[in-house]
Amino acid sequence: MACIFCALDEEAKVIQSKHFFAVWDIDPIQQGHLLVIAKEHRMALAELSVEEGMDLLAFQKELIGQFELEKGVLGVTLATNNGALMDSGTHFHSHLIPRYDHDGFWEQLQLEAVAFDKAGFVKRLKQSSEAQK
C-alpha cells in the first residue's frame, strides 16, 4: 500500500519546518488536532537523524506554544505513532491535540462542543514562524 503521507499535496500542509510538516487530522479527537509528519518516509523515531530529531522538537514546541495562546486551550496532548503500531499506508508522525476544560477527551461526541478558529490559528502561526527567520 502506498503511503498516504508521502502523497499529500502542498495545499494540505498547514505549515512546514525543514524536515516536517503539519496537517489537520482528518478524524480529529479534538478541535485543532494536528499531525506532525516527517517529510522523508521514516517508520520510527530511531530512524531520524539528530538534525531531524532537533527539528521535530523545535517544530512541536512552536506549535504547542501557538496552541497555548488560543482561547480555551489549557494544554496539548502529544502522542507519537512509531514503528509497527501504525496504520498501513502511513509513516512516523506525531499528534498534537489541544485540550480544553471538560473536553471529553477521546469522546468523539464532544468534538463539536469546542470552537476552534483554524484560519486565525494558521495566520498567527505563519506570522510567528516568519518572525523567527
Coordinates of N, CA and C in Angstrom, one line a residue:
M1 N 0.8 -1.2 0.0 CA 0.0 0.0 0.0 C 0.9 1.2 0.0
A2 N 0.5 2.2 -0.8 CA 1.3 3.5 -0.9 C 1.0 4.3 0.4
C3 N 2.0 5.1 0.7 CA 2.0 5.9 1.9 C 1.1 7.1 1.7
I4 N 0.1 7.3 2.4 CA -0.8 8.5 2.2 C -0.1 9.8 2.6
F5 N 0.8 9.7 3.6 CA 1.6 10.9 4.0 C 2.5 11.4 2.9
C6 N 3.2 10.4 2.2 CA 4.1 10.8 1.1 C 3.4 11.4 -0.1
A7 N 2.1 11.1 -0.2 CA 1.3 11.5 -1.3 C 0.5 12.8 -1.1
L8 N 0.6 13.4 0.2 CA -0.1 14.6 0.5 C 0.4 15.8 -0.4
D9 N -0.5 16.6 -0.9 CA -0.1 17.7 -1.7 C 0.1 18.9 -0.8
E10 N 0.8 19.9 -1.4 CA 1.2 21.1 -0.6 C 0.0 21.8 0.0
E11 N -1.2 21.8 -0.6 CA -2.3 22.5 -0.1 C -2.8 22.0 1.2
A12 N -2.5 20.7 1.5 CA -3.0 20.1 2.7 C -2.1 20.5 3.9
K13 N -0.9 21.0 3.6 CA 0.1 21.3 4.7 C -0.2 22.7 5.3
V14 N -0.4 22.7 6.6 CA -0.7 23.9 7.3 C 0.6 24.8 7.4
I15 N 1.7 24.2 7.8 CA 3.0 24.9 8.0 C 4.0 23.8 7.9
Q16 N 5.3 24.2 7.6 CA 6.4 23.3 7.5 C 7.6 23.8 8.2
S17 N 8.4 22.8 8.6 CA 9.8 23.1 9.1 C 10.7 22.5 8.1
K18 N 12.0 22.4 8.4 CA 12.9 21.9 7.4 C 12.6 20.4 7.1
H19 N 12.3 19.6 8.1 CA 12.1 18.2 7.9 C 10.7 17.6 8.2
F20 N 9.8 18.5 8.6 CA 8.4 18.1 9.0 C 7.4 19.0 8.4
F21 N 6.2 18.6 8.4 CA 5.0 19.4 8.1 C 3.9 19.1 8.9
A22 N 3.0 20.0 9.1 CA 1.8 19.8 9.9 C 0.5 19.8 9.0
V23 N -0.4 18.9 9.3 CA -1.7 18.9 8.6 C -2.8 18.7 9.7
W24 N -4.0 19.2 9.3 CA -5.1 18.9 10.2 C -5.5 17.4 10.2
D25 N -5.7 16.8 11.3 CA -6.1 15.4 11.3 C -7.5 15.2 10.6
I26 N -7.6 14.2 9.8 CA -8.9 14.0 9.1 C -10.0 13.4 9.9
D27 N -9.6 12.8 11.1 CA -10.5 12.3 12.0 C -10.1 12.7 13.4
P28 N -10.3 14.0 13.7 CA -9.8 14.6 14.9 C -10.4 14.2 16.2
I29 N -9.6 14.1 17.2 CA -10.1 13.7 18.6 C -10.6 15.0 19.2
Q30 N -10.0 16.1 18.9 CA -10.5 17.4 19.4 C -10.4 18.5 18.3
Q31 N -11.0 19.6 18.5 CA -10.9 20.7 17.5 C -9.4 21.2 17.5
G32 N -8.9 21.4 16.4 CA -7.5 21.8 16.3 C -6.5 20.7 16.2
H33 N -6.9 19.5 16.2 CA -6.0 18.3 16.2 C -5.1 18.3 15.0
L34 N -3.8 18.4 15.2 CA -2.8 18.4 14.1 C -2.0 17.2 14.1
L35 N -1.5 16.8 12.9 CA -0.5 15.8 12.8 C 0.8 16.4 12.3
V36 N 1.9 16.0 12.9 CA 3.3 16.5 12.5 C 3.9 15.3 11.8
I37 N 4.2 15.4 10.6 CA 4.6 14.3 9.7 C 6.0 14.5 9.2
A38 N 6.9 13.5 9.2 CA 8.2 13.6 8.6 C 8.1 13.7 7.1
K39 N 8.9 14.7 6.5 CA 8.8 14.8 5.0 C 9.4 13.6 4.3
E40 N 10.4 13.0 4.9 CA 11.0 11.8 4.4 C 10.3 10.6 5.0
H41 N 10.1 9.5 4.2 CA 9.4 8.4 4.7 C 10.3 7.7 5.8
R42 N 9.9 7.8 7.0 CA 10.6 7.2 8.2 C 9.5 6.4 8.9
M43 N 9.9 5.2 9.4 CA 8.9 4.4 10.1 C 9.0 4.6 11.6
A44 N 10.1 5.1 12.1 CA 10.3 5.2 13.6 C 11.2 6.4 13.9
L45 N 11.0 6.8 15.2 CA 11.8 7.9 15.7 C 13.3 7.6 15.6
A46 N 13.7 6.3 15.8 CA 15.1 5.9 15.8 C 15.7 6.1 14.4
E47 N 14.9 6.2 13.4 CA 15.4 6.4 12.0 C 15.7 7.9 11.7
L48 N 15.3 8.8 12.6 CA 15.6 10.2 12.4 C 17.1 10.5 12.7
S49 N 17.6 11.4 11.9 CA 19.0 11.9 12.2 C 18.9 12.8 13.4
V50 N 20.0 13.1 14.0 CA 20.0 14.1 15.1 C 19.4 15.4 14.7
E51 N 19.8 15.9 13.5 CA 19.2 17.1 13.0 C 17.7 17.1 12.8
E52 N 17.2 16.0 12.3 CA 15.8 15.8 12.1 C 15.1 15.8 13.5
G53 N 15.7 15.1 14.5 CA 15.1 15.0 15.8 C 15.0 16.4 16.5
M54 N 16.1 17.2 16.3 CA 16.1 18.5 16.9 C 15.0 19.4 16.2
D55 N 14.9 19.2 14.9 CA 13.9 20.0 14.1 C 12.5 19.6 14.6
L56 N 12.3 18.3 14.8 CA 11.0 17.8 15.3 C 10.6 18.5 16.6
L57 N 11.6 18.4 17.5 CA 11.3 19.0 18.9 C 11.0 20.5 18.8
A58 N 11.8 21.2 18.0 CA 11.6 22.7 17.8 C 10.3 23.0 17.2
F59 N 9.9 22.2 16.2 CA 8.6 22.4 15.5 C 7.4 22.1 16.4
Q60 N 7.5 21.0 17.1 CA 6.4 20.7 18.1 C 6.3 21.8 19.2
K61 N 7.5 22.2 19.6 CA 7.5 23.3 20.7 C 6.8 24.6 20.1
E62 N 7.1 24.9 18.9 CA 6.5 26.1 18.2 C 5.0 25.9 18.1
L63 N 4.5 24.8 17.7 CA 3.1 24.5 17.5 C 2.4 24.5 18.9
I64 N 3.0 23.9 19.8 CA 2.4 23.8 21.2 C 2.3 25.2 21.7
G65 N 3.3 26.0 21.6 CA 3.3 27.4 22.1 C 2.1 28.2 21.4
Q66 N 1.9 28.0 20.1 CA 0.8 28.7 19.5 C -0.5 28.2 20.0
F67 N -0.7 26.9 20.1 CA -1.9 26.3 20.7 C -2.3 27.0 22.0
E68 N -1.3 27.1 22.9 CA -1.5 27.6 24.2 C -1.9 29.1 24.3
L69 N -1.7 29.8 23.2 CA -2.2 31.2 23.1 C -3.7 31.2 22.7
E70 N -4.2 30.1 22.2 CA -5.6 30.1 21.8 C -6.6 30.1 23.0
K71 N -7.7 30.9 22.9 CA -8.7 30.9 23.9 C -9.2 29.5 24.3
G72 N -9.2 29.2 25.5 CA -9.8 27.9 26.0 C -8.8 26.8 26.0
V73 N -7.7 26.9 25.3 CA -6.7 25.8 25.3 C -5.9 25.8 26.6
L74 N -6.0 24.6 27.3 CA -5.4 24.5 28.6 C -4.0 23.9 28.5
G75 N -3.8 23.2 27.4 CA -2.5 22.5 27.2 C -2.7 21.6 26.0
V76 N -1.7 20.8 25.7 CA -1.7 20.0 24.5 C -1.2 18.6 24.8
T77 N -1.9 17.6 24.4 CA -1.5 16.2 24.5 C -0.7 15.9 23.2
L78 N 0.5 15.3 23.4 CA 1.4 15.0 22.4 C 1.6 13.5 22.3
A79 N 1.2 12.9 21.2 CA 1.4 11.4 21.1 C 2.1 11.1 19.8
T80 N 3.0 10.1 19.8 CA 3.7 9.8 18.6 C 3.4 8.4 18.1
N81 N 3.1 8.3 16.8 CA 2.9 7.0 16.2 C 4.2 6.5 15.6
N82 N 4.7 5.4 16.0 CA 6.1 5.0 15.8 C 6.1 3.5 15.5
G83 N 6.8 3.1 14.4 CA 7.0 1.7 14.2 C 5.8 0.9 13.7
A84 N 5.8 -0.4 14.1 CA 4.8 -1.3 13.6 C 3.4 -1.0 14.1
L85 N 3.2 -0.2 15.1 CA 1.8 0.1 15.6 C 1.0 0.9 14.6
M86 N 1.6 1.6 13.7 CA 0.9 2.5 12.8 C 0.0 1.8 11.8
D87 N -1.0 2.5 11.3 CA -1.8 2.0 10.3 C -1.0 1.8 9.0
S88 N -1.3 0.8 8.2 CA -0.6 0.6 7.0 C -0.9 1.8 6.1
G89 N 0.1 2.2 5.3 CA -0.1 3.3 4.4 C 0.3 4.6 5.1
T90 N 0.9 4.6 6.2 CA 1.4 5.8 6.9 C 2.8 5.6 7.3
H91 N 3.4 6.7 7.8 CA 4.8 6.6 8.4 C 4.9 7.4 9.7
F92 N 6.0 7.5 10.3 CA 6.2 8.2 11.5 C 5.5 9.6 11.6
H93 N 4.8 9.8 12.7 CA 4.1 11.1 12.8 C 3.7 11.3 14.3
S94 N 3.5 12.5 14.6 CA 3.0 12.9 16.0 C 1.7 13.5 15.9
H95 N 0.9 13.4 17.0 CA -0.4 14.0 17.1 C -0.2 15.1 18.1
L96 N -0.7 16.3 17.8 CA -0.8 17.4 18.8 C -2.2 17.7 19.0
I97 N -2.7 17.5 20.2 CA -4.2 17.5 20.4 C -4.4 18.6 21.5
P98 N -5.0 19.7 21.1 CA -5.3 20.8 22.1 C -6.3 20.2 23.1
R99 N -6.1 20.6 24.4 CA -7.0 20.2 25.4 C -7.8 21.3 26.0
Y100 N -9.0 21.1 26.3 CA -10.0 22.1 26.8 C -10.6 21.6 28.1
D101 N -11.1 22.5 28.9 CA -11.8 22.2 30.2 C -13.0 21.3 29.8
H102 N -13.2 20.2 30.5 CA -14.3 19.3 30.3 C -14.4 19.0 28.8
D103 N -13.3 18.6 28.2 CA -13.3 18.4 26.7 C -13.8 17.0 26.3
G104 N -14.0 16.1 27.3 CA -14.5 14.8 26.9 C -13.4 14.1 26.0
F105 N -12.2 14.2 26.4 CA -11.1 13.7 25.6 C -11.3 12.2 25.2
W106 N -11.2 12.0 23.9 CA -11.4 10.7 23.3 C -12.9 10.4 23.0
E107 N -13.8 11.2 23.4 CA -15.2 11.0 23.2 C -15.6 11.9 22.0
Q108 N -15.7 11.2 20.8 CA -16.0 11.9 19.6 C -17.2 12.8 19.6
L109 N -18.2 12.4 20.5 CA -19.4 13.2 20.6 C -19.2 14.6 21.1
Q110 N -18.1 14.8 21.8 CA -17.8 16.2 22.4 C -17.0 17.1 21.4
L111 N -16.6 16.6 20.3 CA -15.8 17.3 19.3 C -16.5 18.6 18.9
E112 N -17.8 18.7 18.7 CA -18.4 19.9 18.3 C -18.6 20.9 19.4
A113 N -18.3 20.5 20.6 CA -18.6 21.4 21.7 C -17.6 22.5 21.9
V114 N -16.5 22.4 21.2 CA -15.4 23.4 21.3 C -15.2 24.1 19.9
A115 N -15.2 25.4 19.9 CA -15.0 26.2 18.7 C -13.4 26.4 18.5
F116 N -12.9 26.3 17.3 CA -11.5 26.5 17.1 C -11.4 27.2 15.8
D117 N -10.7 28.4 15.8 CA -10.5 29.2 14.6 C -9.3 28.7 13.8
K118 N -9.4 27.8 12.9 CA -8.3 27.2 12.2 C -7.6 28.3 11.3
A119 N -8.4 29.1 10.7 CA -7.8 30.2 9.8 C -7.0 31.2 10.6
G120 N -7.5 31.6 11.7 CA -6.8 32.5 12.6 C -5.5 31.9 13.2
F121 N -5.6 30.6 13.6 CA -4.5 29.9 14.1 C -3.4 29.9 13.1
V122 N -3.7 29.5 11.9 CA -2.7 29.3 10.8 C -2.1 30.7 10.5
K123 N -2.9 31.7 10.5 CA -2.3 33.1 10.2 C -1.3 33.5 11.3
R124 N -1.7 33.3 12.5 CA -0.8 33.6 13.6 C 0.5 32.8 13.6
L125 N 0.3 31.5 13.3 CA 1.4 30.5 13.3 C 2.4 30.9 12.2
K126 N 1.9 31.3 11.0 CA 2.8 31.7 9.9 C 3.5 33.0 10.2
Q127 N 2.8 33.9 10.9 CA 3.4 35.2 11.2 C 4.5 35.0 12.3
S128 N 4.3 34.1 13.2 CA 5.3 33.8 14.2 C 6.5 33.1 13.6
S129 N 6.2 32.2 12.7 CA 7.3 31.4 12.0 C 8.1 32.4 11.2
E130 N 7.5 33.3 10.5 CA 8.3 34.3 9.7 C 9.1 35.2 10.6
A131 N 8.6 35.6 11.7 CA 9.3 36.5 12.6 C 10.5 35.8 13.2
Q132 N 10.5 34.5 13.3 CA 11.7 33.8 13.8 C 12.8 33.5 12.8
K133 N 12.5 33.8 11.5 CA 13.5 33.5 10.5 C 14.5 34.6 10.4

